[in-house]
JSON list of C-alpha atoms in Angstrom, two decimals:
[
{"chain": "A", "resi": 1, "resn": "MET", "atom": "CA", "xyz": [218.29, 17.75, 77.27]},
{"chain": "A", "resi": 2, "resn": "ARG", "atom": "CA", "xyz": [214.86, 16.49, 76.16]},
{"chain": "A", "resi": 3, "resn": "LEU", "atom": "CA", "xyz": [216.16, 12.92, 76.11]},
{"chain": "A", "resi": 4, "resn": "LEU", "atom": "CA", "xyz": [217.53, 13.25, 79.65]},
{"chain": "A", "resi": 5, "resn": "THR", "atom": "CA", "xyz": [214.17, 14.61, 80.83]},
{"chain": "A", "resi": 6, "resn": "SER", "atom": "CA", "xyz": [212.43, 11.69, 79.15]},
{"chain": "A", "resi": 7, "resn": "ILE", "atom": "CA", "xyz": [214.77, 9.16, 80.80]},
{"chain": "A", "resi": 8, "resn": "ALA", "atom": "CA", "xyz": [214.09, 10.76, 84.21]},
{"chain": "A", "resi": 9, "resn": "PHE", "atom": "CA", "xyz": [210.33, 10.53, 83.56]},
{"chain": "A", "resi": 10, "resn": "ASP", "atom": "CA", "xyz": [210.64, 6.86, 82.55]},
{"chain": "A", "resi": 11, "resn": "VAL", "atom": "CA", "xyz": [212.64, 6.04, 85.67]},
{"chain": "A", "resi": 12, "resn": "ARG", "atom": "CA", "xyz": [209.97, 7.66, 87.87]},
{"chain": "A", "resi": 13, "resn": "TYR", "atom": "CA", "xyz": [207.20, 5.89, 85.94]},
{"chain": "A", "resi": 14, "resn": "GLN", "atom": "CA", "xyz": [208.92, 2.51, 86.31]},
{"chain": "A", "resi": 15, "resn": "PHE", "atom": "CA", "xyz": [209.52, 3.12, 90.01]},
{"chain": "A", "resi": 16, "resn": "ARG", "atom": "CA", "xyz": [205.90, 4.18, 90.59]},
{"chain": "A", "resi": 17, "resn": "HIS", "atom": "CA", "xyz": [204.55, 1.08, 88.86]},
{"chain": "A", "resi": 18, "resn": "GLY", "atom": "CA", "xyz": [206.69, -1.30, 90.89]},
{"chain": "A", "resi": 19, "resn": "PHE", "atom": "CA", "xyz": [209.34, -2.29, 88.35]},
{"chain": "A", "resi": 20, "resn": "TYR", "atom": "CA", "xyz": [212.17, -1.44, 90.75]},
{"chain": "A", "resi": 21, "resn": "ALA", "atom": "CA", "xyz": [210.48, -3.38, 93.53]},
{"chain": "A", "resi": 22, "resn": "ALA", "atom": "CA", "xyz": [210.03, -6.36, 91.22]},
{"chain": "A", "resi": 23, "resn": "TYR", "atom": "CA", "xyz": [213.68, -6.23, 90.16]},
{"chain": "A", "resi": 24, "resn": "ALA", "atom": "CA", "xyz": [214.78, -5.99, 93.80]},
{"chain": "A", "resi": 25, "resn": "LEU", "atom": "CA", "xyz": [212.80, -9.13, 94.65]},
{"chain": "A", "resi": 26, "resn": "ILE", "atom": "CA", "xyz": [214.12, -10.98, 91.60]},
{"chain": "A", "resi": 27, "resn": "SER", "atom": "CA", "xyz": [217.69, -9.94, 92.47]},
{"chain": "A", "resi": 28, "resn": "LEU", "atom": "CA", "xyz": [217.30, -11.29, 96.01]},
{"chain": "A", "resi": 29, "resn": "ILE", "atom": "CA", "xyz": [216.05, -14.61, 94.63]},
{"chain": "A", "resi": 30, "resn": "TYR", "atom": "CA", "xyz": [219.01, -14.80, 92.26]},
{"chain": "A", "resi": 31, "resn": "ILE", "atom": "CA", "xyz": [221.47, -14.01, 95.06]},
{"chain": "A", "resi": 32, "resn": "PHE", "atom": "CA", "xyz": [219.93, -16.71, 97.24]},
{"chain": "A", "resi": 33, "resn": "ILE", "atom": "CA", "xyz": [220.24, -19.25, 94.42]},
{"chain": "A", "resi": 34, "resn": "LEU", "atom": "CA", "xyz": [223.88, -18.36, 93.75]},
{"chain": "A", "resi": 35, "resn": "ILE", "atom": "CA", "xyz": [225.04, -18.50, 97.36]},
{"chain": "A", "resi": 36, "resn": "THR", "atom": "CA", "xyz": [223.34, -21.83, 98.02]},
{"chain": "A", "resi": 37, "resn": "ILE", "atom": "CA", "xyz": [224.45, -23.84, 94.99]},
{"chain": "A", "resi": 38, "resn": "PRO", "atom": "CA", "xyz": [227.80, -25.74, 94.84]},
{"chain": "A", "resi": 39, "resn": "GLU", "atom": "CA", "xyz": [230.74, -23.48, 93.98]},
{"chain": "A", "resi": 40, "resn": "GLN", "atom": "CA", "xyz": [231.61, -25.32, 90.77]},
{"chain": "A", "resi": 41, "resn": "TRP", "atom": "CA", "xyz": [228.16, -24.46, 89.38]},
{"chain": "A", "resi": 42, "resn": "MET", "atom": "CA", "xyz": [228.30, -20.82, 90.39]},
{"chain": "A", "resi": 43, "resn": "ASP", "atom": "CA", "xyz": [229.91, -19.32, 87.27]},
{"chain": "A", "resi": 44, "resn": "PRO", "atom": "CA", "xyz": [227.70, -21.04, 84.66]},
{"chain": "A", "resi": 45, "resn": "ILE", "atom": "CA", "xyz": [224.53, -20.41, 86.67]},
{"chain": "A", "resi": 46, "resn": "PHE", "atom": "CA", "xyz": [225.57, -16.77, 87.14]},
{"chain": "A", "resi": 47, "resn": "THR", "atom": "CA", "xyz": [226.03, -16.42, 83.37]},
{"chain": "A", "resi": 48, "resn": "LEU", "atom": "CA", "xyz": [222.61, -17.94, 82.72]},
{"chain": "A", "resi": 49, "resn": "ILE", "atom": "CA", "xyz": [220.91, -15.76, 85.34]},
{"chain": "A", "resi": 50, "resn": "ILE", "atom": "CA", "xyz": [222.51, -12.52, 84.21]},
{"chain": "A", "resi": 51, "resn": "PHE", "atom": "CA", "xyz": [221.79, -13.35, 80.57]},
{"chain": "A", "resi": 52, "resn": "SER", "atom": "CA", "xyz": [218.12, -13.92, 81.34]},
{"chain": "A", "resi": 53, "resn": "ASP", "atom": "CA", "xyz": [217.87, -10.70, 83.37]},
{"chain": "A", "resi": 54, "resn": "PRO", "atom": "CA", "xyz": [218.48, -8.02, 80.71]},
{"chain": "A", "resi": 55, "resn": "SER", "atom": "CA", "xyz": [217.14, -10.14, 77.89]},
{"chain": "A", "resi": 56, "resn": "PHE", "atom": "CA", "xyz": [213.94, -11.98, 78.68]},
{"chain": "A", "resi": 57, "resn": "LEU", "atom": "CA", "xyz": [212.89, -9.93, 81.68]},
{"chain": "A", "resi": 58, "resn": "GLY", "atom": "CA", "xyz": [213.77, -6.72, 79.85]},
{"chain": "A", "resi": 59, "resn": "ALA", "atom": "CA", "xyz": [211.67, -7.67, 76.86]},
{"chain": "A", "resi": 60, "resn": "PHE", "atom": "CA", "xyz": [208.69, -8.64, 79.01]},
{"chain": "A", "resi": 61, "resn": "PHE", "atom": "CA", "xyz": [208.95, -5.58, 81.25]},
{"chain": "A", "resi": 62, "resn": "VAL", "atom": "CA", "xyz": [209.04, -3.05, 78.43]},
{"chain": "A", "resi": 63, "resn": "GLY", "atom": "CA", "xyz": [206.04, -4.73, 76.83]},
{"chain": "A", "resi": 64, "resn": "GLY", "atom": "CA", "xyz": [204.19, -4.19, 80.09]},
{"chain": "A", "resi": 65, "resn": "ILE", "atom": "CA", "xyz": [205.26, -0.54, 80.10]},
{"chain": "A", "resi": 66, "resn": "VAL", "atom": "CA", "xyz": [203.98, 0.05, 76.55]},
{"chain": "A", "resi": 67, "resn": "LEU", "atom": "CA", "xyz": [200.66, -1.59, 77.42]},
{"chain": "A", "resi": 68, "resn": "LEU", "atom": "CA", "xyz": [200.42, 0.51, 80.61]},
{"chain": "A", "resi": 69, "resn": "GLU", "atom": "CA", "xyz": [201.11, 3.69, 78.67]},
{"chain": "A", "resi": 70, "resn": "LYS", "atom": "CA", "xyz": [198.46, 2.76, 76.14]},
{"chain": "A", "resi": 71, "resn": "GLY", "atom": "CA", "xyz": [195.99, 2.09, 78.95]},
{"chain": "A", "resi": 72, "resn": "ASP", "atom": "CA", "xyz": [196.86, 5.35, 80.73]},
{"chain": "A", "resi": 73, "resn": "HIS", "atom": "CA", "xyz": [196.52, 7.27, 77.40]},
{"chain": "A", "resi": 74, "resn": "ILE", "atom": "CA", "xyz": [200.03, 8.68, 77.81]},
{"chain": "A", "resi": 75, "resn": "LEU", "atom": "CA", "xyz": [200.73, 8.09, 74.13]},
{"chain": "A", "resi": 76, "resn": "ASP", "atom": "CA", "xyz": [197.54, 9.70, 72.80]},
{"chain": "A", "resi": 77, "resn": "ASN", "atom": "CA", "xyz": [198.98, 13.16, 72.14]},
{"chain": "A", "resi": 78, "resn": "LEU", "atom": "CA", "xyz": [202.64, 12.63, 73.03]},
{"chain": "A", "resi": 79, "resn": "PHE", "atom": "CA", "xyz": [203.98, 12.83, 69.49]},
{"chain": "A", "resi": 80, "resn": "VAL", "atom": "CA", "xyz": [202.09, 15.99, 68.64]},
{"chain": "A", "resi": 81, "resn": "THR", "atom": "CA", "xyz": [204.79, 17.67, 70.76]},
{"chain": "A", "resi": 82, "resn": "PRO", "atom": "CA", "xyz": [208.43, 18.08, 69.59]},
{"chain": "A", "resi": 83, "resn": "TYR", "atom": "CA", "xyz": [209.13, 14.75, 71.33]},
{"chain": "A", "resi": 84, "resn": "THR", "atom": "CA", "xyz": [210.15, 12.20, 68.70]},
{"chain": "A", "resi": 85, "resn": "ILE", "atom": "CA", "xyz": [209.70, 8.46, 68.37]},
{"chain": "A", "resi": 86, "resn": "ARG", "atom": "CA", "xyz": [213.48, 7.97, 68.36]},
{"chain": "A", "resi": 87, "resn": "GLU", "atom": "CA", "xyz": [213.73, 9.80, 71.68]},
{"chain": "A", "resi": 88, "resn": "TYR", "atom": "CA", "xyz": [210.93, 7.60, 73.04]},
{"chain": "A", "resi": 89, "resn": "LEU", "atom": "CA", "xyz": [212.72, 4.42, 71.95]},
{"chain": "A", "resi": 90, "resn": "LEU", "atom": "CA", "xyz": [216.11, 5.52, 73.27]},
{"chain": "A", "resi": 91, "resn": "SER", "atom": "CA", "xyz": [214.60, 6.69, 76.55]},
{"chain": "A", "resi": 92, "resn": "LYS", "atom": "CA", "xyz": [212.95, 3.32, 77.14]},
{"chain": "A", "resi": 93, "resn": "ALA", "atom": "CA", "xyz": [216.09, 1.42, 76.16]},
{"chain": "A", "resi": 94, "resn": "LEU", "atom": "CA", "xyz": [218.43, 3.51, 78.33]},
{"chain": "A", "resi": 95, "resn": "SER", "atom": "CA", "xyz": [216.15, 3.72, 81.39]},
{"chain": "A", "resi": 96, "resn": "LEU", "atom": "CA", "xyz": [215.64, -0.04, 81.45]},
{"chain": "A", "resi": 97, "resn": "ALA", "atom": "CA", "xyz": [219.38, -0.55, 80.86]},
{"chain": "A", "resi": 98, "resn": "LEU", "atom": "CA", "xyz": [219.96, 1.52, 84.01]},
{"chain": "A", "resi": 99, "resn": "LEU", "atom": "CA", "xyz": [217.59, -0.72, 85.97]},
{"chain": "A", "resi": 100, "resn": "THR", "atom": "CA", "xyz": [219.31, -3.80, 84.59]},
{"chain": "A", "resi": 101, "resn": "ILE", "atom": "CA", "xyz": [222.79, -2.52, 85.46]},
{"chain": "A", "resi": 102, "resn": "LEU", "atom": "CA", "xyz": [221.73, -1.78, 89.05]},
{"chain": "A", "resi": 103, "resn": "SER", "atom": "CA", "xyz": [220.27, -5.26, 89.45]},
{"chain": "A", "resi": 104, "resn": "THR", "atom": "CA", "xyz": [223.28, -6.95, 87.81]},
{"chain": "A", "resi": 105, "resn": "LEU", "atom": "CA", "xyz": [225.87, -5.09, 89.90]},
{"chain": "A", "resi": 106, "resn": "ILE", "atom": "CA", "xyz": [224.02, -5.86, 93.13]},
{"chain": "A", "resi": 107, "resn": "ILE", "atom": "CA", "xyz": [223.97, -9.56, 92.25]},
{"chain": "A", "resi": 108, "resn": "LYS", "atom": "CA", "xyz": [227.58, -9.69, 91.02]},
{"chain": "A", "resi": 109, "resn": "TRP", "atom": "CA", "xyz": [229.12, -7.70, 93.86]},
{"chain": "A", "resi": 110, "resn": "THR", "atom": "CA", "xyz": [227.13, -9.54, 96.52]},
{"chain": "A", "resi": 111, "resn": "VAL", "atom": "CA", "xyz": [228.17, -12.96, 95.26]},
{"chain": "A", "resi": 112, "resn": "PHE", "atom": "CA", "xyz": [231.65, -12.36, 93.78]},
{"chain": "A", "resi": 113, "resn": "GLY", "atom": "CA", "xyz": [232.81, -9.14, 95.42]},
{"chain": "A", "resi": 114, "resn": "PHE", "atom": "CA", "xyz": [233.54, -5.71, 93.95]},
{"chain": "A", "resi": 115, "resn": "ARG", "atom": "CA", "xyz": [235.26, -5.70, 90.58]},
{"chain": "A", "resi": 116, "resn": "LEU", "atom": "CA", "xyz": [234.56, -3.54, 87.53]},
{"chain": "A", "resi": 117, "resn": "ASP", "atom": "CA", "xyz": [234.62, -5.32, 84.18]},
{"chain": "A", "resi": 118, "resn": "TRP", "atom": "CA", "xyz": [233.85, -2.84, 81.41]},
{"chain": "A", "resi": 119, "resn": "PHE", "atom": "CA", "xyz": [233.32, -5.44, 78.70]},
{"chain": "A", "resi": 120, "resn": "PHE", "atom": "CA", "xyz": [230.88, -7.27, 80.97]},
{"chain": "A", "resi": 121, "resn": "LEU", "atom": "CA", "xyz": [228.99, -4.06, 81.80]},
{"chain": "A", "resi": 122, "resn": "SER", "atom": "CA", "xyz": [228.94, -2.95, 78.17]},
{"chain": "A", "resi": 123, "resn": "GLY", "atom": "CA", "xyz": [227.54, -6.33, 77.18]},
{"chain": "A", "resi": 124, "resn": "ILE", "atom": "CA", "xyz": [224.79, -6.01, 79.79]},
{"chain": "A", "resi": 125, "resn": "VAL", "atom": "CA", "xyz": [223.83, -2.51, 78.60]},
{"chain": "A", "resi": 126, "resn": "LEU", "atom": "CA", "xyz": [223.77, -3.45, 74.91]},
{"chain": "A", "resi": 127, "resn": "THR", "atom": "CA", "xyz": [221.88, -6.68, 75.58]},
{"chain": "A", "resi": 128, "resn": "SER", "atom": "CA", "xyz": [219.30, -4.79, 77.61]},
{"chain": "A", "resi": 129, "resn": "MET", "atom": "CA", "xyz": [218.90, -2.17, 74.86]},
{"chain": "A", "resi": 130, "resn": "PHE", "atom": "CA", "xyz": [218.50, -4.82, 72.16]},
{"chain": "A", "resi": 131, "resn": "PHE", "atom": "CA", "xyz": [215.80, -6.74, 74.02]},
{"chain": "A", "resi": 132, "resn": "THR", "atom": "CA", "xyz": [214.06, -3.55, 75.10]},
{"chain": "A", "resi": 133, "resn": "LEU", "atom": "CA", "xyz": [213.72, -2.52, 71.46]},
{"chain": "A", "resi": 134, "resn": "LEU", "atom": "CA", "xyz": [212.49, -6.03, 70.65]},
{"chain": "A", "resi": 135, "resn": "GLY", "atom": "CA", "xyz": [209.94, -5.76, 73.47]},
{"chain": "A", "resi": 136, "resn": "ILE", "atom": "CA", "xyz": [208.73, -2.40, 72.12]},
{"chain": "A", "resi": 137, "resn": "VAL", "atom": "CA", "xyz": [208.21, -4.01, 68.71]},
{"chain": "A", "resi": 138, "resn": "ILE", "atom": "CA", "xyz": [206.01, -6.64, 70.32]},
{"chain": "A", "resi": 139, "resn": "GLY", "atom": "CA", "xyz": [204.20, -4.20, 72.64]},
{"chain": "A", "resi": 140, "resn": "ALA", "atom": "CA", "xyz": [203.40, -1.89, 69.72]},
{"chain": "A", "resi": 141, "resn": "LYS", "atom": "CA", "xyz": [201.70, -4.72, 67.83]},
{"chain": "A", "resi": 142, "resn": "VAL", "atom": "CA", "xyz": [199.31, -5.86, 70.58]},
{"chain": "A", "resi": 143, "resn": "ASP", "atom": "CA", "xyz": [196.60, -4.40, 72.80]},
{"chain": "A", "resi": 144, "resn": "THR", "atom": "CA", "xyz": [196.23, -6.97, 75.58]},
{"chain": "A", "resi": 145, "resn": "LEU", "atom": "CA", "xyz": [198.53, -8.86, 77.94]},
{"chain": "A", "resi": 146, "resn": "ASN", "atom": "CA", "xyz": [197.45, -12.23, 76.54]},
{"chain": "A", "resi": 147, "resn": "GLN", "atom": "CA", "xyz": [198.34, -11.11, 73.02]},
{"chain": "A", "resi": 148, "resn": "TYR", "atom": "CA", "xyz": [201.68, -9.86, 74.27]},
{"chain": "A", "resi": 149, "resn": "LEU", "atom": "CA", "xyz": [202.55, -13.13, 76.02]},
{"chain": "A", "resi": 150, "resn": "LEU", "atom": "CA", "xyz": [201.68, -15.11, 72.89]},
{"chain": "A", "resi": 151, "resn": "LEU", "atom": "CA", "xyz": [203.58, -12.90, 70.44]},
{"chain": "A", "resi": 152, "resn": "SER", "atom": "CA", "xyz": [206.59, -12.46, 72.72]},
{"chain": "A", "resi": 153, "resn": "SER", "atom": "CA", "xyz": [207.10, -16.22, 72.86]},
{"chain": "A", "resi": 154, "resn": "VAL", "atom": "CA", "xyz": [207.37, -16.19, 69.05]},
{"chain": "A", "resi": 155, "resn": "TYR", "atom": "CA", "xyz": [209.79, -13.26, 68.95]},
{"chain": "A", "resi": 156, "resn": "VAL", "atom": "CA", "xyz": [211.96, -13.96, 72.01]},
{"chain": "A", "resi": 157, "resn": "THR", "atom": "CA", "xyz": [212.32, -17.75, 71.98]},
{"chain": "A", "resi": 158, "resn": "PRO", "atom": "CA", "xyz": [214.78, -17.87, 69.03]},
{"chain": "A", "resi": 159, "resn": "PHE", "atom": "CA", "xyz": [217.14, -15.62, 71.01]},
{"chain": "A", "resi": 160, "resn": "ALA", "atom": "CA", "xyz": [217.31, -18.30, 73.72]},
{"chain": "A", "resi": 161, "resn": "LEU", "atom": "CA", "xyz": [218.85, -20.84, 71.34]},
{"chain": "A", "resi": 162, "resn": "PRO", "atom": "CA", "xyz": [222.46, -19.69, 72.02]},
{"chain": "A", "resi": 163, "resn": "ILE", "atom": "CA", "xyz": [222.05, -21.07, 75.54]},
{"chain": "A", "resi": 164, "resn": "LEU", "atom": "CA", "xyz": [222.00, -24.57, 74.02]},
{"chain": "A", "resi": 165, "resn": "LEU", "atom": "CA", "xyz": [225.26, -23.98, 72.14]},
{"chain": "A", "resi": 166, "resn": "PHE", "atom": "CA", "xyz": [226.94, -22.17, 75.05]},
{"chain": "A", "resi": 167, "resn": "PHE", "atom": "CA", "xyz": [226.28, -25.07, 77.42]},
{"chain": "A", "resi": 168, "resn": "GLU", "atom": "CA", "xyz": [227.18, -27.61, 74.70]},
{"chain": "A", "resi": 169, "resn": "VAL", "atom": "CA", "xyz": [223.74, -29.17, 74.52]},
{"chain": "A", "resi": 170, "resn": "VAL", "atom": "CA", "xyz": [223.96, -28.88, 70.72]},
{"chain": "A", "resi": 171, "resn": "ASP", "atom": "CA", "xyz": [226.81, -28.14, 68.31]},
{"chain": "A", "resi": 172, "resn": "TRP", "atom": "CA", "xyz": [224.93, -26.02, 65.79]},
{"chain": "A", "resi": 173, "resn": "GLU", "atom": "CA", "xyz": [227.53, -23.45, 64.74]},
{"chain": "A", "resi": 174, "resn": "TRP", "atom": "CA", "xyz": [224.94, -21.33, 62.91]},
{"chain": "A", "resi": 175, "resn": "ILE", "atom": "CA", "xyz": [223.57, -20.27, 66.30]},
{"chain": "A", "resi": 176, "resn": "LYS", "atom": "CA", "xyz": [226.56, -17.96, 66.64]},
{"chain": "A", "resi": 177, "resn": "ILE", "atom": "CA", "xyz": [224.94, -15.49, 64.21]},
{"chain": "A", "resi": 178, "resn": "ILE", "atom": "CA", "xyz": [222.17, -14.82, 66.76]},
{"chain": "A", "resi": 179, "resn": "PRO", "atom": "CA", "xyz": [223.07, -11.59, 68.64]},
{"chain": "A", "resi": 180, "resn": "SER", "atom": "CA", "xyz": [222.32, -13.10, 72.03]},
{"chain": "A", "resi": 181, "resn": "TYR", "atom": "CA", "xyz": [225.28, -15.47, 71.57]},
{"chain": "A", "resi": 182, "resn": "ALA", "atom": "CA", "xyz": [227.59, -12.43, 71.69]},
{"chain": "A", "resi": 183, "resn": "SER", "atom": "CA", "xyz": [225.75, -11.38, 74.86]},
{"chain": "A", "resi": 184, "resn": "LEU", "atom": "CA", "xyz": [226.44, -14.75, 76.49]},
{"chain": "A", "resi": 185, "resn": "LEU", "atom": "CA", "xyz": [230.13, -14.58, 75.64]},
{"chain": "A", "resi": 186, "resn": "LEU", "atom": "CA", "xyz": [230.49, -11.11, 77.16]},
{"chain": "A", "resi": 187, "resn": "ILE", "atom": "CA", "xyz": [228.55, -12.05, 80.29]},
{"chain": "A", "resi": 188, "resn": "ASP", "atom": "CA", "xyz": [230.70, -15.18, 80.72]},
{"chain": "A", "resi": 189, "resn": "ARG", "atom": "CA", "xyz": [233.79, -12.89, 81.04]},
{"chain": "A", "resi": 190, "resn": "GLN", "atom": "CA", "xyz": [236.14, -15.39, 79.34]},
{"chain": "A", "resi": 191, "resn": "LEU", "atom": "CA", "xyz": [236.92, -13.44, 76.15]},
{"chain": "A", "resi": 192, "resn": "SER", "atom": "CA", "xyz": [240.20, -11.91, 75.08]},
{"chain": "A", "resi": 193, "resn": "ILE", "atom": "CA", "xyz": [240.13, -8.17, 74.34]},
{"chain": "A", "resi": 194, "resn": "PRO", "atom": "CA", "xyz": [239.90, -8.61, 70.52]},
{"chain": "A", "resi": 195, "resn": "GLU", "atom": "CA", "xyz": [237.10, -11.19, 70.92]},
{"chain": "A", "resi": 196, "resn": "ALA", "atom": "CA", "xyz": [235.23, -8.90, 73.32]},
{"chain": "A", "resi": 197, "resn": "LEU", "atom": "CA", "xyz": [235.52, -5.98, 70.89]},
{"chain": "A", "resi": 198, "resn": "VAL", "atom": "CA", "xyz": [234.10, -8.13, 68.08]},
{"chain": "A", "resi": 199, "resn": "ALA", "atom": "CA", "xyz": [231.18, -9.23, 70.30]},
{"chain": "A", "resi": 200, "resn": "LEU", "atom": "CA", "xyz": [230.47, -5.61, 71.30]},
{"chain": "A", "resi": 201, "resn": "PHE", "atom": "CA", "xyz": [230.59, -4.51, 67.66]},
{"chain": "A", "resi": 202, "resn": "TYR", "atom": "CA", "xyz": [228.12, -7.26, 66.69]},
{"chain": "A", "resi": 203, "resn": "LEU", "atom": "CA", "xyz": [225.70, -6.22, 69.44]},
{"chain": "A", "resi": 204, "resn": "CYS", "atom": "CA", "xyz": [225.97, -2.55, 68.39]},
{"chain": "A", "resi": 205, "resn": "LEU", "atom": "CA", "xyz": [225.31, -3.54, 64.78]},
{"chain": "A", "resi": 206, "resn": "SER", "atom": "CA", "xyz": [222.28, -5.60, 65.86]},
{"chain": "A", "resi": 207, "resn": "ILE", "atom": "CA", "xyz": [220.85, -2.61, 67.74]},
{"chain": "A", "resi": 208, "resn": "PHE", "atom": "CA", "xyz": [221.56, -0.34, 64.76]},
{"chain": "A", "resi": 209, "resn": "LEU", "atom": "CA", "xyz": [219.59, -2.70, 62.49]},
{"chain": "A", "resi": 210, "resn": "LEU", "atom": "CA", "xyz": [216.75, -3.25, 64.97]},
{"chain": "A", "resi": 211, "resn": "LEU", "atom": "CA", "xyz": [216.19, 0.44, 65.77]},
{"chain": "A", "resi": 212, "resn": "PRO", "atom": "CA", "xyz": [214.59, 1.43, 62.40]},
{"chain": "A", "resi": 213, "resn": "TYR", "atom": "CA", "xyz": [212.36, -1.67, 62.53]},
{"chain": "A", "resi": 214, "resn": "ALA", "atom": "CA", "xyz": [211.22, -0.73, 66.04]},
{"chain": "A", "resi": 215, "resn": "TYR", "atom": "CA", "xyz": [210.62, 2.82, 64.79]},
{"chain": "A", "resi": 216, "resn": "ARG", "atom": "CA", "xyz": [208.43, 1.63, 61.90]},
{"chain": "A", "resi": 217, "resn": "CYS", "atom": "CA", "xyz": [206.44, -0.78, 64.10]},
{"chain": "A", "resi": 218, "resn": "PHE", "atom": "CA", "xyz": [205.80, 1.87, 66.74]},
{"chain": "A", "resi": 219, "resn": "HIS", "atom": "CA", "xyz": [204.95, 4.55, 64.18]},
{"chain": "A", "resi": 220, "resn": "HIS", "atom": "CA", "xyz": [202.56, 2.29, 62.27]},
{"chain": "A", "resi": 221, "resn": "ASN", "atom": "CA", "xyz": [200.88, 0.49, 65.17]},
{"chain": "A", "resi": 222, "resn": "VAL", "atom": "CA", "xyz": [200.76, 3.28, 67.78]},
{"chain": "A", "resi": 223, "resn": "VAL", "atom": "CA", "xyz": [201.25, 6.78, 66.37]},
{"chain": "A", "resi": 224, "resn": "LEU", "atom": "CA", "xyz": [199.25, 6.40, 63.17]},
{"chain": "A", "resi": 225, "resn": "LYS", "atom": "CA", "xyz": [196.45, 4.57, 65.00]},
{"chain": "A", "resi": 226, "resn": "LYS", "atom": "CA", "xyz": [196.20, 7.44, 67.50]},
{"chain": "A", "resi": 227, "resn": "LYS", "atom": "CA", "xyz": [196.12, 9.99, 64.70]},
{"chain": "A", "resi": 228, "resn": "GLY", "atom": "CA", "xyz": [193.64, 7.89, 62.75]}
]
């Protein structure tokens, strides 16, 4: 129940600070791009756009949220209450995944028509959660927007490398170990069921491994600093 309350608070906070408005504008731009390009380019450009939406935008947006909460002193006494860091991390990851899903479905259904693809949607949710946790790691380490932009380029750029392999710009097979490659495959919607299950498992495993690191970074750089 506390987690649901936290997610509801995060959704209101994101709406109040214009994140939903920003996503709506970005979604309209994406839709305009997709309906104006040649049809043979539509699928690969759609994959690239949807991949960038929950990943790079998600990571940058959550960093902005953490910095806003630091500036608004929301985090000063938050963890003196029964509210836990894990609930904080999950709330951020799930609330931004909700925003990402809304944006993605609007784009997909506007351009391609209504069709539910559970592997596609699961890939979007897991990708959003992974990059949200990564964004929290970065946001916890910095105090200014300039610091965040600099550090995020170091953390996030390696996860863009699978784009090069996916579009056959390079043939570096080792890129497949990067979790975002599984994201691209799921978003592309060309996998068999066993392949999709393997990709989903790999994304879940990546989140499972990233979560304790995000916990330690947030605890050390935010909670202990506030207590200190």
